[in-house]
Amino acid sequence: MGANRHSPAGIGPDREPAPAMVACPSCERMVPADSAYCPHCCGEDGRRGALVRGGMLGWIFGFLTGGLASAAWSSFVGPEQTTWTPVLLTTFGCAAAGIVIGIAVNWRR
């Protein structure tokens, strides 16, 4: 039907030369346009970004798991017998374990 709508490499949609450097949306430093990640935010090889991302996802899933475990335990022993200490230790203990597991999963060489 139509001609190829993609521009040649190095040419922007307005037929002007595409910039070789773009601003990182996170730190706003200039990085190469073809870079998959920002070397300032994620490290030279991208490992730091992967570890932070794994730790954050691990914390979220660990926190949710700990909350569900606390809710199940609270319903098992009864709300009158539930105290704050075991509930908070279970919830935040699972969140901390999730951070460690998330970082360990993303630790690659």
Short mmCIF file of C-alpha atoms in Angstrom, two decimals:
data_model
loop_
_atom_site.label_atom_id
_atom_site.label_comp_id
_atom_site.label_asym_id
_atom_site.label_seq_id
_atom_site.Cartn_x
_atom_site.Cartn_y
_atom_site.Cartn_z
CA MET A 1 0.00 0.00 0.00
CA GLY A 2 2.32 2.76 1.14
CA ALA A 3 6.01 3.31 1.12
CA ASN A 4 8.18 2.52 4.12
CA ARG A 5 7.37 5.12 6.77
CA HIS A 6 10.48 4.47 8.84
CA SER A 7 13.29 6.98 8.56
CA PRO A 8 16.84 5.93 7.80
CA ALA A 9 19.19 5.66 10.76
CA GLY A 10 20.27 9.06 12.07
CA ILE A 11 17.36 10.93 10.44
CA GLY A 12 14.46 12.14 12.58
CA PRO A 13 10.78 12.19 11.50
CA ASP A 14 11.09 15.83 10.38
CA ARG A 15 14.02 14.92 8.07
CA GLU A 16 16.48 16.65 10.41
CA PRO A 17 19.52 14.77 11.76
CA ALA A 18 18.56 12.84 14.89
CA PRO A 19 20.48 13.79 18.04
CA ALA A 20 23.30 11.46 19.02
CA MET A 21 22.64 12.18 22.70
CA VAL A 22 19.35 12.26 24.61
CA ALA A 23 18.52 13.25 28.19
CA CYS A 24 17.95 10.45 30.69
CA PRO A 25 14.39 10.78 32.06
CA SER A 26 15.61 9.98 35.57
CA CYS A 27 18.82 11.97 36.13
CA GLU A 28 18.52 14.30 33.10
CA ARG A 29 22.13 13.71 32.07
CA MET A 30 23.00 13.29 28.42
CA VAL A 31 23.41 9.65 27.33
CA PRO A 32 23.91 8.07 23.90
CA ALA A 33 20.63 7.75 21.99
CA ASP A 34 21.15 4.04 21.28
CA SER A 35 21.92 3.13 24.91
CA ALA A 36 19.57 0.60 26.52
CA TYR A 37 20.09 2.15 29.98
CA CYS A 38 21.66 5.21 31.57
CA PRO A 39 25.23 4.50 32.73
CA HIS A 40 24.87 7.17 35.45
CA CYS A 41 21.73 5.62 36.97
CA CYS A 42 22.30 1.91 36.27
CA GLY A 43 26.09 1.63 36.35
CA GLU A 44 28.43 1.01 33.46
CA ASP A 45 27.10 -2.50 32.79
CA GLY A 46 23.48 -1.98 33.98
CA ARG A 47 23.88 -4.24 37.02
CA ARG A 48 23.10 -1.57 39.62
CA GLY A 49 19.76 -0.81 37.97
CA ALA A 50 18.91 -4.51 37.81
CA LEU A 51 19.75 -4.99 41.50
CA VAL A 52 17.66 -2.00 42.59
CA ARG A 53 14.75 -3.13 40.43
CA GLY A 54 14.99 -6.68 41.82
CA GLY A 55 15.13 -5.40 45.39
CA MET A 56 12.11 -3.18 44.88
CA LEU A 57 10.03 -5.94 43.29
CA GLY A 58 11.16 -8.34 46.02
CA TRP A 59 10.09 -5.84 48.69
CA ILE A 60 6.65 -5.44 47.13
CA PHE A 61 6.01 -9.17 46.80
CA GLY A 62 7.53 -9.88 50.23
CA PHE A 63 5.38 -7.20 51.84
CA LEU A 64 2.25 -8.61 50.21
CA THR A 65 3.19 -12.15 51.23
CA GLY A 66 3.88 -11.05 54.80
CA GLY A 67 0.57 -9.22 54.95
CA LEU A 68 -1.30 -12.28 53.73
CA ALA A 69 0.55 -14.51 56.21
CA SER A 70 -0.28 -12.10 59.05
CA ALA A 71 -3.93 -11.98 58.02
CA ALA A 72 -4.11 -15.78 57.87
CA TRP A 73 -2.43 -16.13 61.25
CA SER A 74 -4.71 -13.48 62.76
CA SER A 75 -7.82 -15.26 61.52
CA PHE A 76 -6.46 -18.61 62.77
CA VAL A 77 -5.75 -17.49 66.36
CA GLY A 78 -8.57 -14.94 66.48
CA PRO A 79 -8.44 -11.16 66.42
CA GLU A 80 -8.60 -10.95 70.22
CA GLN A 81 -5.37 -12.95 70.58
CA THR A 82 -3.44 -11.14 67.86
CA THR A 83 -0.84 -8.64 69.01
CA TRP A 84 1.05 -6.07 66.96
CA THR A 85 4.52 -7.53 67.46
CA PRO A 86 4.09 -10.83 65.59
CA VAL A 87 2.05 -9.16 62.86
CA LEU A 88 4.66 -6.47 62.20
CA LEU A 89 7.57 -8.90 62.50
CA THR A 90 5.96 -11.27 60.01
CA THR A 91 5.06 -8.52 57.55
CA PHE A 92 8.37 -6.67 57.59
CA GLY A 93 10.41 -9.88 57.94
CA CYS A 94 8.87 -11.17 54.72
CA ALA A 95 9.52 -7.80 53.07
CA ALA A 96 13.21 -7.93 54.08
CA ALA A 97 13.47 -11.52 52.85
CA GLY A 98 11.87 -10.41 49.58
CA ILE A 99 14.53 -7.72 49.14
CA VAL A 100 17.31 -10.26 49.66
CA ILE A 101 15.69 -12.78 47.30
CA GLY A 102 15.03 -10.11 44.65
CA ILE A 103 18.65 -8.95 44.72
CA ALA A 104 19.96 -12.53 44.71
CA VAL A 105 17.87 -13.45 41.68
CA ASN A 106 19.20 -10.44 39.73
CA TRP A 107 22.84 -10.93 40.78
CA ARG A 108 24.42 -12.20 37.59
CA ARG A 109 28.00 -12.10 36.43
#
